[in-house]
Coordinates of C-alpha atoms (C1' of nucleotides) in Angstrom, one line a residue:
Chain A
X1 CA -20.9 10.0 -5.3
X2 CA -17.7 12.3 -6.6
X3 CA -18.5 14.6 -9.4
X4 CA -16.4 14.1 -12.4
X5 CA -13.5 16.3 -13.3
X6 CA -15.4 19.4 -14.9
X7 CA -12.1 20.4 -16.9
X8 CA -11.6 16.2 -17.8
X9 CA -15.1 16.1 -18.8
X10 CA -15.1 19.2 -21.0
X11 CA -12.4 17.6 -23.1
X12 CA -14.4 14.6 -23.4
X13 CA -17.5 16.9 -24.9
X14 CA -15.1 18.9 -27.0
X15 CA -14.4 15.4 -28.7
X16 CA -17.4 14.4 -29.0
X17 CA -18.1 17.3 -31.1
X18 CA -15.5 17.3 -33.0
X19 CA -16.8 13.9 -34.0
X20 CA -14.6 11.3 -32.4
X21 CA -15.9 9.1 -30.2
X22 CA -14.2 9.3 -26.4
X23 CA -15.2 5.4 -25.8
X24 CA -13.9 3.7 -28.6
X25 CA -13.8 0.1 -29.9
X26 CA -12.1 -2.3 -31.6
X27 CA -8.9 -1.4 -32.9
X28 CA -6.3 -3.6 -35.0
X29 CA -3.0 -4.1 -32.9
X30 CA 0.2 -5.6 -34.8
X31 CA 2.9 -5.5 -32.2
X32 CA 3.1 -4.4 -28.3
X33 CA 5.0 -1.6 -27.1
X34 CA 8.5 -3.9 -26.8
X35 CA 7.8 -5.9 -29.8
X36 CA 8.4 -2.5 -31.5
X37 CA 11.4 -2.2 -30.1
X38 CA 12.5 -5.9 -30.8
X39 CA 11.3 -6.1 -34.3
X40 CA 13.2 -3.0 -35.4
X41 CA 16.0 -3.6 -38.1
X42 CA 17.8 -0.4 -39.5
X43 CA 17.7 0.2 -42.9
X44 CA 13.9 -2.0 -43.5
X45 CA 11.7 0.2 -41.4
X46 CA 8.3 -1.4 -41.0
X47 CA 4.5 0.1 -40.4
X48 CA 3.1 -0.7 -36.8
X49 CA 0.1 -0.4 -34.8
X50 CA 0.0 -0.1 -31.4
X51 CA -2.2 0.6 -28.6
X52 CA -2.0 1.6 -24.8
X53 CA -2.0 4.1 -22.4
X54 CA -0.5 7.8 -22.7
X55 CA 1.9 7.8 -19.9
X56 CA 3.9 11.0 -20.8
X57 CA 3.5 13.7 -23.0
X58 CA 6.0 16.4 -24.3
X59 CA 5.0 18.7 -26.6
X60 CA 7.2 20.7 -28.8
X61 CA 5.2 23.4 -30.9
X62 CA 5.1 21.2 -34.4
X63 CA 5.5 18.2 -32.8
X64 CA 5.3 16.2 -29.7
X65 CA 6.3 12.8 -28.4
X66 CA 4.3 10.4 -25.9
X67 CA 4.9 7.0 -24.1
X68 CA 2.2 4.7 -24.8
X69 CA 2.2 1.7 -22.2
X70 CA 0.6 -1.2 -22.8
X71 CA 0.8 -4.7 -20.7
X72 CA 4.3 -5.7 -22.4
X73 CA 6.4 -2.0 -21.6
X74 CA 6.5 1.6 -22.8
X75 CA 7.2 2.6 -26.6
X76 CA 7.9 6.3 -27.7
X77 CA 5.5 8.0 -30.4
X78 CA 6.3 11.0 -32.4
X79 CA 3.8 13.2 -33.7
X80 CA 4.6 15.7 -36.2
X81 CA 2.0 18.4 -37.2
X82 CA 3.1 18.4 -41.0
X83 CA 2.4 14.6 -41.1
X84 CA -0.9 14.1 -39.2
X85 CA -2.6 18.0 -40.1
X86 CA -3.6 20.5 -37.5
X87 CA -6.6 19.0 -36.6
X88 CA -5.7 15.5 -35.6
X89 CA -2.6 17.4 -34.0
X90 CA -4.6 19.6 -32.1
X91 CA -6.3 16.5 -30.5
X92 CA -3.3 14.8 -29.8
X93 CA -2.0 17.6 -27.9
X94 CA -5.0 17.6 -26.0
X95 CA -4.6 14.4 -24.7
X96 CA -4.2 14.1 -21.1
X97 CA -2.4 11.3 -19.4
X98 CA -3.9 8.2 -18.8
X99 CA -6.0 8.6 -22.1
X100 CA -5.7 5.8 -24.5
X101 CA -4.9 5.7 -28.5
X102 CA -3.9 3.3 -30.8
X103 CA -1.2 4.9 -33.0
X104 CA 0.0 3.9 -36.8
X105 CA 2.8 4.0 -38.4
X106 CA 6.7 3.4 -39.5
X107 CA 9.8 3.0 -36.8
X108 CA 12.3 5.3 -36.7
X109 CA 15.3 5.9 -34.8
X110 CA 16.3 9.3 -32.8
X111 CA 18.8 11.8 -32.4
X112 CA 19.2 9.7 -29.0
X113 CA 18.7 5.9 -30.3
X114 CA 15.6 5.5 -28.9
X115 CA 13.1 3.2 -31.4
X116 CA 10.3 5.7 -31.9
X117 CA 6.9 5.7 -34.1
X118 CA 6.4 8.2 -36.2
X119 CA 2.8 8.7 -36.2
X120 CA 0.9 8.6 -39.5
X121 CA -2.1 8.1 -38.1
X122 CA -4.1 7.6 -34.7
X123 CA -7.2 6.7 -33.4
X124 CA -8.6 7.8 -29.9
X125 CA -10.1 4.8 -27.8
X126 CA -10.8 5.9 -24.6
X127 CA -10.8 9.3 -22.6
X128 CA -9.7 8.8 -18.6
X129 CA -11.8 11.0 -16.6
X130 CA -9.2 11.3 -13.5
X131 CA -5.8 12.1 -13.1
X132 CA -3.0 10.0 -13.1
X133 CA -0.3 10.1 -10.5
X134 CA 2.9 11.1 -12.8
X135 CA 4.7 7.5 -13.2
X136 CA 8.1 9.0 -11.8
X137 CA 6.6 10.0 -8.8
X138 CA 4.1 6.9 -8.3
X139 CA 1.8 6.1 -5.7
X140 CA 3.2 5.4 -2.4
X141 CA 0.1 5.8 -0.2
X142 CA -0.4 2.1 0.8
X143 CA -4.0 2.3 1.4
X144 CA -4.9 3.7 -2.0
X145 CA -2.3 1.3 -3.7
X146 CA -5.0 -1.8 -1.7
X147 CA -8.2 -0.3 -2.4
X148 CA -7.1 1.3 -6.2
X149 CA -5.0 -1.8 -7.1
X150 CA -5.8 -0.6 -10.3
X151 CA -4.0 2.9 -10.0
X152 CA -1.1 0.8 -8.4
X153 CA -0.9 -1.8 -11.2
X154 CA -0.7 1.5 -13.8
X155 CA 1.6 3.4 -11.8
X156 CA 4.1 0.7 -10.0
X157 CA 5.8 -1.4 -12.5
X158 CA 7.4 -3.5 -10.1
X159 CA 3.7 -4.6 -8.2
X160 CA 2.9 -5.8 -12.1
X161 CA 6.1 -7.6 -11.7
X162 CA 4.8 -9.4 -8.4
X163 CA 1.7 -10.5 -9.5
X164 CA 3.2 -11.8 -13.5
X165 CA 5.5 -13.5 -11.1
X166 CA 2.7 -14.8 -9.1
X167 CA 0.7 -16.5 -12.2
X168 CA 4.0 -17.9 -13.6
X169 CA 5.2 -19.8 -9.7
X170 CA 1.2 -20.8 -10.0
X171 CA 1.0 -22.3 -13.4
X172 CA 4.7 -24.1 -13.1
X173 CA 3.8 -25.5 -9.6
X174 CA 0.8 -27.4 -12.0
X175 CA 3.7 -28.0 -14.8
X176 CA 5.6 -29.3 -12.0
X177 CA 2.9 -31.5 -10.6
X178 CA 1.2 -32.7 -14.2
X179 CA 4.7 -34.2 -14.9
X180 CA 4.3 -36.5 -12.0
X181 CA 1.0 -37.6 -12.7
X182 CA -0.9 -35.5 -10.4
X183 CA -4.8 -34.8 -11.0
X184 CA -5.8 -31.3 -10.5
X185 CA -9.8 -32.2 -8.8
X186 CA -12.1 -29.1 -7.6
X187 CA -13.6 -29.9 -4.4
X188 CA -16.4 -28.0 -2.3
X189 CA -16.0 -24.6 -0.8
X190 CA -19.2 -24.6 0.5
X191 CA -19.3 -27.3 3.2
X192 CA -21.9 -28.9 5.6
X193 CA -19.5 -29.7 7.8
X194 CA -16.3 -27.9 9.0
X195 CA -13.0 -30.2 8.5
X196 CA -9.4 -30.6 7.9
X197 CA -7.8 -27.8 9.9
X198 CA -8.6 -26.0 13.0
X199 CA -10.0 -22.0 12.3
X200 CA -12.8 -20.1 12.5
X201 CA -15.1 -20.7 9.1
X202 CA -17.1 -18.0 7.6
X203 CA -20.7 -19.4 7.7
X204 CA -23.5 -18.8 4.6
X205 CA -26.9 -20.3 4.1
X206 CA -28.2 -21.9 1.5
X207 CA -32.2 -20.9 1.1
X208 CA -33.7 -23.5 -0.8
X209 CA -31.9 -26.2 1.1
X210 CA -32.6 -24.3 4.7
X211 CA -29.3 -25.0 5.2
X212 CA -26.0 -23.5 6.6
X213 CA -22.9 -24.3 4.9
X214 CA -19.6 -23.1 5.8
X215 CA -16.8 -21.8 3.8
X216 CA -14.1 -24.5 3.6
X217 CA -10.9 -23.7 6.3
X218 CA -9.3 -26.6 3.8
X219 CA -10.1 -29.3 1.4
X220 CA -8.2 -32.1 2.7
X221 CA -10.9 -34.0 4.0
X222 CA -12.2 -34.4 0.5
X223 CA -8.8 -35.2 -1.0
X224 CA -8.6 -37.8 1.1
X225 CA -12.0 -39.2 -0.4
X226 CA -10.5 -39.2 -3.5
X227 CA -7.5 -41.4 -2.6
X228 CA -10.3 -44.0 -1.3
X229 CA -11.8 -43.2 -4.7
X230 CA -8.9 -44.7 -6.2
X231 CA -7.7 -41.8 -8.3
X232 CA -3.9 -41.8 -5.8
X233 CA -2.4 -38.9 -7.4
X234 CA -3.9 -35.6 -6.6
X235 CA -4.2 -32.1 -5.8
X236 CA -6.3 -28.7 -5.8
X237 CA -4.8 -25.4 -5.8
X238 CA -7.3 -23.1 -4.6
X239 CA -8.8 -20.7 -1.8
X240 CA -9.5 -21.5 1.7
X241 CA -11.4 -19.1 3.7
X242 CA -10.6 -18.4 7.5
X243 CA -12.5 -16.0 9.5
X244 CA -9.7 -14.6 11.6
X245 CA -7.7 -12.0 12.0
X246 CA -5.9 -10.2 9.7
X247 CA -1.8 -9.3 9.4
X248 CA 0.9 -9.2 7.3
X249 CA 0.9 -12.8 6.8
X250 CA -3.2 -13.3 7.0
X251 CA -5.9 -12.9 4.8
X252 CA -9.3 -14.0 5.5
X253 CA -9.1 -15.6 1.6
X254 CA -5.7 -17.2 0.8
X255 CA -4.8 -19.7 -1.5
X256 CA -3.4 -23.4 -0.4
X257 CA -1.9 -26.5 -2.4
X258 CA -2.8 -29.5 -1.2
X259 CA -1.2 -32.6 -2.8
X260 CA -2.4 -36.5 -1.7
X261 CA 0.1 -39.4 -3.2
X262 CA -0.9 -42.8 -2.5
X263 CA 1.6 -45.5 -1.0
X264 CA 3.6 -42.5 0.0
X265 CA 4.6 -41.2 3.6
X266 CA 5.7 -38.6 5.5
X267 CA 9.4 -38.6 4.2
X268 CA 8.0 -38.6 0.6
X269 CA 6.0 -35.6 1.2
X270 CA 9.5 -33.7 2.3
X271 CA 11.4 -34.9 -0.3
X272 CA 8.2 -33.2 -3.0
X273 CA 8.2 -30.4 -0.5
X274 CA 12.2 -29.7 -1.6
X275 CA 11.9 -30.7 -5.0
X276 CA 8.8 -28.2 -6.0
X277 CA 10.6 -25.5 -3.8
X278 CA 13.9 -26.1 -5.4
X279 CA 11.9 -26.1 -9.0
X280 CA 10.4 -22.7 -8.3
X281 CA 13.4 -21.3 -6.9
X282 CA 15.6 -22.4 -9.6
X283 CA 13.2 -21.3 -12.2
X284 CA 11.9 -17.4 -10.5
X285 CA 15.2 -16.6 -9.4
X286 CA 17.6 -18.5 -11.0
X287 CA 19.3 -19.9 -7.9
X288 CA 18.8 -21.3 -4.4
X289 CA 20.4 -18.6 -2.4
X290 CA 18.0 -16.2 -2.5
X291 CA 17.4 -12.3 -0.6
X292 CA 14.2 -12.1 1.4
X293 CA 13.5 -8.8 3.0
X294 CA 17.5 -8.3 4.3
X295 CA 18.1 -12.0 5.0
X296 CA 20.3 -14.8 2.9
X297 CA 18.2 -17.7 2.3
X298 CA 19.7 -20.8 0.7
X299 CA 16.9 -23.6 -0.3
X300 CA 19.7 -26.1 -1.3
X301 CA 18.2 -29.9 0.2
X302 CA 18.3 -31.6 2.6
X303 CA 16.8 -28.3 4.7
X304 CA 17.7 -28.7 8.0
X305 CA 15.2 -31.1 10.1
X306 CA 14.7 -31.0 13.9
X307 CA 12.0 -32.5 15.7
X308 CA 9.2 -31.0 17.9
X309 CA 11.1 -32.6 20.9
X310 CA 14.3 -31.0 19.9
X311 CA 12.4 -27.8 19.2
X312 CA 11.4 -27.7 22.9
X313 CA 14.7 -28.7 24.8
X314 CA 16.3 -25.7 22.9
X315 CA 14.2 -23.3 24.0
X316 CA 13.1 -24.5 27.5
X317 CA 16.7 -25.8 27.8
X318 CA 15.3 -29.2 29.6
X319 CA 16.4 -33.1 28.5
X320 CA 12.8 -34.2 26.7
X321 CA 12.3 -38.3 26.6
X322 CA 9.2 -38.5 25.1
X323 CA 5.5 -37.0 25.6
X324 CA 5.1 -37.7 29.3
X325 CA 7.8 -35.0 29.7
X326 CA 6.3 -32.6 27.5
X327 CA 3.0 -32.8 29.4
X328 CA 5.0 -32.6 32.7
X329 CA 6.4 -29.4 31.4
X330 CA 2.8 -28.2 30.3
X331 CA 1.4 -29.0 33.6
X332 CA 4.6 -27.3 35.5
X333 CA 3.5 -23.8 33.3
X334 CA -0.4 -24.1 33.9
X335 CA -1.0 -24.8 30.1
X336 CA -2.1 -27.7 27.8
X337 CA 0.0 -29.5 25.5
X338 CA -1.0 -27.2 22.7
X339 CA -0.7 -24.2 24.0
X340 CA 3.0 -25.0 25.6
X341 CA 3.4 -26.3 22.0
X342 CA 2.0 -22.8 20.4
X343 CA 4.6 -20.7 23.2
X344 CA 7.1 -22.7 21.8
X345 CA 6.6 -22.7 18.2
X346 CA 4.7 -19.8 17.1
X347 CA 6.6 -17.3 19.5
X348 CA 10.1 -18.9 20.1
X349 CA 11.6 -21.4 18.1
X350 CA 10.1 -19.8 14.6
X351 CA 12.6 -16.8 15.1
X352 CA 14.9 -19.0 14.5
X353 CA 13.7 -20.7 11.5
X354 CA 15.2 -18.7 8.6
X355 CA 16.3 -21.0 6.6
X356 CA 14.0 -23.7 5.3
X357 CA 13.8 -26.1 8.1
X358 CA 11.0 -29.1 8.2
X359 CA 9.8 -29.5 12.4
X360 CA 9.1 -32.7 12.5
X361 CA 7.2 -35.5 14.6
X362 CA 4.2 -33.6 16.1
X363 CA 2.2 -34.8 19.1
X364 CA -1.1 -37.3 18.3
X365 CA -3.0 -35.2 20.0
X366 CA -2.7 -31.7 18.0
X367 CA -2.8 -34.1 14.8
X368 CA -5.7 -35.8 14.6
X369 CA -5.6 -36.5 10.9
X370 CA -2.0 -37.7 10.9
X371 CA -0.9 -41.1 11.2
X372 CA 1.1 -42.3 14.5
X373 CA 4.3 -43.8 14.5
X374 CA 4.5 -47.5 14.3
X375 CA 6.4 -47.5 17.2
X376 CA 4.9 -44.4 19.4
X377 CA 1.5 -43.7 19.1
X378 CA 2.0 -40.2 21.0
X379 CA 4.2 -39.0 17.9
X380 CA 2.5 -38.9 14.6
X381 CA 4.6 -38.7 11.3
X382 CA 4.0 -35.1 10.5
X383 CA 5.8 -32.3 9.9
X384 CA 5.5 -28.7 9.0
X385 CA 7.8 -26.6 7.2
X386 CA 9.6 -22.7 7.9
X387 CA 11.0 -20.3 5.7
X388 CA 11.9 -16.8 7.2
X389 CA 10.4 -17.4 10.6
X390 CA 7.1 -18.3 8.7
X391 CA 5.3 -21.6 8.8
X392 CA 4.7 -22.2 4.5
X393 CA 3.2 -25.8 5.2
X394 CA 2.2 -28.8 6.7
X395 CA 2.0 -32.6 5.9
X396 CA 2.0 -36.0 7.4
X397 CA 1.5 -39.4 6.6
X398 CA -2.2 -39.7 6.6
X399 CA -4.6 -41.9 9.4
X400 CA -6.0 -44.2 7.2
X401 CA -7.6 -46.4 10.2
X402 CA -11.3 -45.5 10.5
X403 CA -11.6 -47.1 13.8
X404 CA -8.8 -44.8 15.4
X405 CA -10.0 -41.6 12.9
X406 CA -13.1 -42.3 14.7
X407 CA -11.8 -42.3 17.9
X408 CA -10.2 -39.3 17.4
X409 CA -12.8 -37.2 16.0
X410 CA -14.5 -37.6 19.1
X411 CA -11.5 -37.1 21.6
X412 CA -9.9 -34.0 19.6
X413 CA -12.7 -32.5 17.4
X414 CA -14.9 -29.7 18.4
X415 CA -16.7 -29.9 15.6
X416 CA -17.7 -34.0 15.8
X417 CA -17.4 -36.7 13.8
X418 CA -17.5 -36.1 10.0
X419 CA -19.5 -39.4 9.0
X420 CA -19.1 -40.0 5.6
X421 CA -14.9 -39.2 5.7
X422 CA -15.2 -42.1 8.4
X423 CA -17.2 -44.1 5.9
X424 CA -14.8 -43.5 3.1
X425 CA -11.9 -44.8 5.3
X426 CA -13.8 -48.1 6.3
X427 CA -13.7 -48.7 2.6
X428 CA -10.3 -48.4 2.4
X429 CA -7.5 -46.0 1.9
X430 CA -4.6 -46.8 0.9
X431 CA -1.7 -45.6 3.1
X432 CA -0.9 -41.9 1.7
X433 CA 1.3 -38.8 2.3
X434 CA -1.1 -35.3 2.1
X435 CA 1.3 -31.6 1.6
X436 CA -0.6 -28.4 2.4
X437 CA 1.9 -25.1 0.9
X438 CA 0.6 -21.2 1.6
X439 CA 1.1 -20.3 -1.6
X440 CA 0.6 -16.5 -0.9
X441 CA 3.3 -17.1 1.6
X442 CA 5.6 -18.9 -0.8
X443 CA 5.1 -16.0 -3.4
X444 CA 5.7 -13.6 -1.0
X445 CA 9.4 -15.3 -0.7
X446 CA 9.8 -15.8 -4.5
X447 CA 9.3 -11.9 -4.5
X448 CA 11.1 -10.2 -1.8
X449 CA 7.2 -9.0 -0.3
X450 CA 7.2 -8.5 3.1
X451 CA 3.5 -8.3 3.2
X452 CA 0.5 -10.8 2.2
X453 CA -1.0 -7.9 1.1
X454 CA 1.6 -7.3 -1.7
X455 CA 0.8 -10.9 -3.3
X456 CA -3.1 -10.4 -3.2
X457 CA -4.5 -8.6 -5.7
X458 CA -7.6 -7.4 -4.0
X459 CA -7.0 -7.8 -0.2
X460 CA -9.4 -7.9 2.1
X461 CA -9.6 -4.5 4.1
X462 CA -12.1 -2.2 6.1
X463 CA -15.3 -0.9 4.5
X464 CA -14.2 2.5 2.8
X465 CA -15.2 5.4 4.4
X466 CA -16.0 9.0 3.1
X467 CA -12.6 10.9 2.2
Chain B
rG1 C1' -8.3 -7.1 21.7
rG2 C1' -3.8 -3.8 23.4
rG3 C1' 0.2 -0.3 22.2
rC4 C1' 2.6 3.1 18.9
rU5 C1' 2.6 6.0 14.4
rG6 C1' 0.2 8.3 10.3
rU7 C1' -4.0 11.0 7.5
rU8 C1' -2.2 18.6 4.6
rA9 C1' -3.9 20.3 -3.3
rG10 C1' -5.3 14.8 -8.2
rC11 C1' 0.1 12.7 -7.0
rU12 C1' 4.8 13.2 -4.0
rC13 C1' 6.0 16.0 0.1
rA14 C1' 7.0 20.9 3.3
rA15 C1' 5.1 24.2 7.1
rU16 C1' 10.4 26.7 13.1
rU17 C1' 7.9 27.7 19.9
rG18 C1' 0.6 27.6 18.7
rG19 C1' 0.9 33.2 14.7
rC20 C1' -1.4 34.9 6.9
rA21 C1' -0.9 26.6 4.6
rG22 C1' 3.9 26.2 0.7
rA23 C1' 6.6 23.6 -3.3
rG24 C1' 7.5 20.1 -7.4
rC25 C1' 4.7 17.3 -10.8
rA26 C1' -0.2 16.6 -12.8
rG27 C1' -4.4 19.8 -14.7
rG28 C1' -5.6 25.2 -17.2
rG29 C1' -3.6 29.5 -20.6
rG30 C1' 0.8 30.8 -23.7
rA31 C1' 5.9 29.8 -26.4
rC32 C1' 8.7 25.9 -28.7
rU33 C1' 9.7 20.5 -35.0
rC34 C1' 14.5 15.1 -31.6
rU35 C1' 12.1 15.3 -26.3
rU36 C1' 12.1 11.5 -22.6
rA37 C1' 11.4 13.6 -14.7
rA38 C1' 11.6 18.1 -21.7
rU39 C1' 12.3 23.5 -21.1
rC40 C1' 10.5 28.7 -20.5
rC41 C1' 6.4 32.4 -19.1
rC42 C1' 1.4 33.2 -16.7
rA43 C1' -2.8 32.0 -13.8
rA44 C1' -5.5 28.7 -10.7
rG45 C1' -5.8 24.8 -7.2
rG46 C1' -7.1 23.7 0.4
rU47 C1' -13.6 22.6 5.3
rU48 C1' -5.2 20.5 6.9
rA49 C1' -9.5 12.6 7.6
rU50 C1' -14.2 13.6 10.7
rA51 C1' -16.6 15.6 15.3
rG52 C1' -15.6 18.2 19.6
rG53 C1' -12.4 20.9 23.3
rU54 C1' -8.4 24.4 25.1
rU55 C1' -6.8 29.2 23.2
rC56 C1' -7.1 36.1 21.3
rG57 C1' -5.4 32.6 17.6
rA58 C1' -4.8 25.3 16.2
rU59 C1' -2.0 21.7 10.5
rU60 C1' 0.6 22.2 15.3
rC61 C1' -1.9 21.0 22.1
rC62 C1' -6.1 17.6 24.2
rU63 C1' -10.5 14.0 23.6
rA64 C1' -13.4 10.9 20.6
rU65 C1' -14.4 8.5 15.9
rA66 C1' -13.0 6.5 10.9
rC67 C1' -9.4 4.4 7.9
rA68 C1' -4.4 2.8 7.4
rG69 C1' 0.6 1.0 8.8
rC70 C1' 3.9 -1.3 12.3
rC71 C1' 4.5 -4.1 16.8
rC72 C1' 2.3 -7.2 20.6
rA73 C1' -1.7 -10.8 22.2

RNA sequence: GGGCUGUUAGCUCAAUUGGCAGAGCAGGGGACUCUUAAUCCCAAGGUUAUAGGUUCGAUUCCUAUACAGCCCA
């Protein structure tokens, strides 16, 4: 354990006997730090009380002004030793930064046009015991800026910007979805059986039940037990947990949409896929075209759709007829189907997928919870989309057959049949388009982050070790 | 998992060929009644990530470890 500041914590004593509390409480707030500014009409000055932090202070003999921030901005406060009496001066030259006070009093205007408070009266509320990077300089070092977040919320202004950003994409992508008659469900995290994806899960136990459970890699399996359930329309925006590795574009905790419309397909789900895109984009930045990290994107639909078939001609440069010759190919290169598929996509064609581009018509067998084509049971009617070389989602009409889910369970599923999401489809489910979206990887986009890291406010990183 | 790079004062950064580890800001003392990266004066602040090695001498060269970043798998 670190000793506390001894020159930190001597202030905080000389307070206390001095009678003011270094831990205050309550205190009665009337505007924020820009609804100062906002509010102020010259010639009908009115009293305000704010509160926040003491980001600067300059001290002037008589007087002194200070920056309070709080979460809305900065606003200047002027303290004038005639008007407040040595004492409560004396304090308030003694604050250090990163100290907070709730100040009182009428608006003013300087010599300068800045809106300033002139202090009648303040009231300490809480003493910080360690000091606070200067806000011009800021704090660069990345690995205190993960582990501190809190230091680097203070500090950065434009990281609060991210992750404000971040709630408002989050609560208009339910807006967006509520006004199409979409239910928001909460399904299990904590799962007996893994499903819906392939990953690594984290595994728990359960003591009473003497169980293990796993931590879900994705909810879709229950979704879809909700579309038997009759309820059509839904969705859950929430983590998933993978137990892989980590990168700029992982984290073992991430947060996914997944959507589920009834009577829909395939070609549905694209169209939503460009509508709630579009939405967010129009609304965040006020345009389609869009800078991400150097490069022009433009979001205006129909994005650019090429098929997996397609995808591998380009690179391998070879006429492709249909999955015979894609399994010729595999067998040619001494690998499987997916992992020819995996060469192709995750380390050749996705360079080239800057602008927003759905791949489309996946294999059957590396989608075993997508629906074939009516015409070509190798191809299923799935799709996943790309966005500056990144894959952001994944959907496909859904397998609503039990007999062939069944089937393929047991050919393509390491993990076994799941026996009750069989049991749900032999009730009957009605045909049904599903939509998985990274969110943290859409947000990273809508905010010009070039690490997953930068849209997670706590990400996951190496136990700490002595510095 | 592999490769490369980084770790120096609370923060941001210096340090020549291996030769006394330095600055700005923050913090301390003092001056100053319109400043806003306030200004001016003074003093202090370091096990150079950790553990070894080479050397008369290591922040600097070597090895290992920890953490981080980037790239690759």
């Amino acid at each position: 354990m670190q000793t506390i500041d001894p020159v930190r914590y001597e202030k905080l004593i000389h307070l206390q006997s001095m009678g003011i509390a270094p831990f205050g409480s309550r205190y009665e707030v009337t505007h924020s730090s820009i609804g100062v500014i906002e509010g102020f009409v010259e010639g009908n000055e009115i009293e305000v009380s704010v509160a926040g932090r003491v980001v600067s202070l300059r001290e002037h003999g008589k007087s002194a002004f200070a920056n309070l921030k709080d979460r809305a901005g900065k606003v200047q406060v002027y303290v004038r030793r005639d008007v407040v009496g040595e004492d409560n001066f004396a304090v308030f030259c003694g604050l250090e930064l990163g100290d907070f006070i709730g100040v009182c009093g009428k608006t003013f205007k300087t010599k300068t046009g800045e809106i300033t408070i002139l202090v009648e009266n303040f009231t300490f509320l809480s003493k910080s015991l360690r000091p606070m990077p200067k806000e011009w300089y800021g704090l660069k070092d990345i690995e205190t800026r993960y582990r501190q977040r809190y230091v680097d919320l203070i500090v950065n202004d434009e990281v609060k910007e991210t992750f404000i950003t971040r709630s408002r994409v989050i609560r208009m992508i339910r807006e967006f979805l509520d006004k199409r008659d979409f239910l928001e469900v909460e399904t299990p995290m904590m799962q007996s059986m893994v499903g819906g994806a392939t990953a690594k899960p984290f595994v728990t136990h359960h003591n009473s039940l003497g169980m293990d459970l796993y931590m879900r890699i994705a909810p879709e399996l229950y979704l879809k037990r909700l579309i038997v359930g009759g309820l059509e329309r839904v969705y859950e925006l929430n983590r998933n947990f993978r137990n892989e590795g980590i990168s700029t574009r992982h984290n073992p905790e991430f947060t996914m949409l997944e959507i589920y419309q009834a009577y829909a397909d395939y070609n549905d789900m694209m169209r939503l896929t460009e509508e709630l895109v579009v939405h967010l984009c129009q609304n965040i930045k006020g345009s389609l075209q869009i800078e991400y990290q150097g490069q022009m994107l433009d979001f205006t639909p129909p994005w650019k759709r090429v098929t997996v078939c397609e995808a591998i001609e380009n690179v391998l440069r070879t006429r492709i007829k249909g999955m015979q010759d894609v399994e010729a190919i595999a067998i040619q290169q001494g690998l499987s189907v997916k992992e020819l598929l995996d060469d192709v996509l995750d380390h050749k064609i996705e360079k080239e997928l800057v602008q927003p581009t759905f791949v489309i018509d996946f294999p059957t067998i590396l989608s075993p919870l997508a629906k074939s084509m009516p015409d070509n049971q190798e191809i299923t009617e799935r799709f996943e989309f790309y966005i500056s070389s990144q894959e952001i989602g994944n959907a496909y009409s859904e397998l609503n057959d039990p007999i062939d889910q069944r089937k393929r369970f047991v050919d393509q599923n390491a993990e076994g049949v799941d026996e009750d999401f069989v049991r749900a489809l032999e009730y009957g489910m009605p045909p049904c388009g599903g939509l998985g979206i990274g969110i943290d990887r859409l947000i990273m986009i809508l905010t010009n982050s070039a690490s997953i890291r930068d849209v997670i406010l706590f990400p996951q990183l190496r136990k700490e070790g002595d510095k």
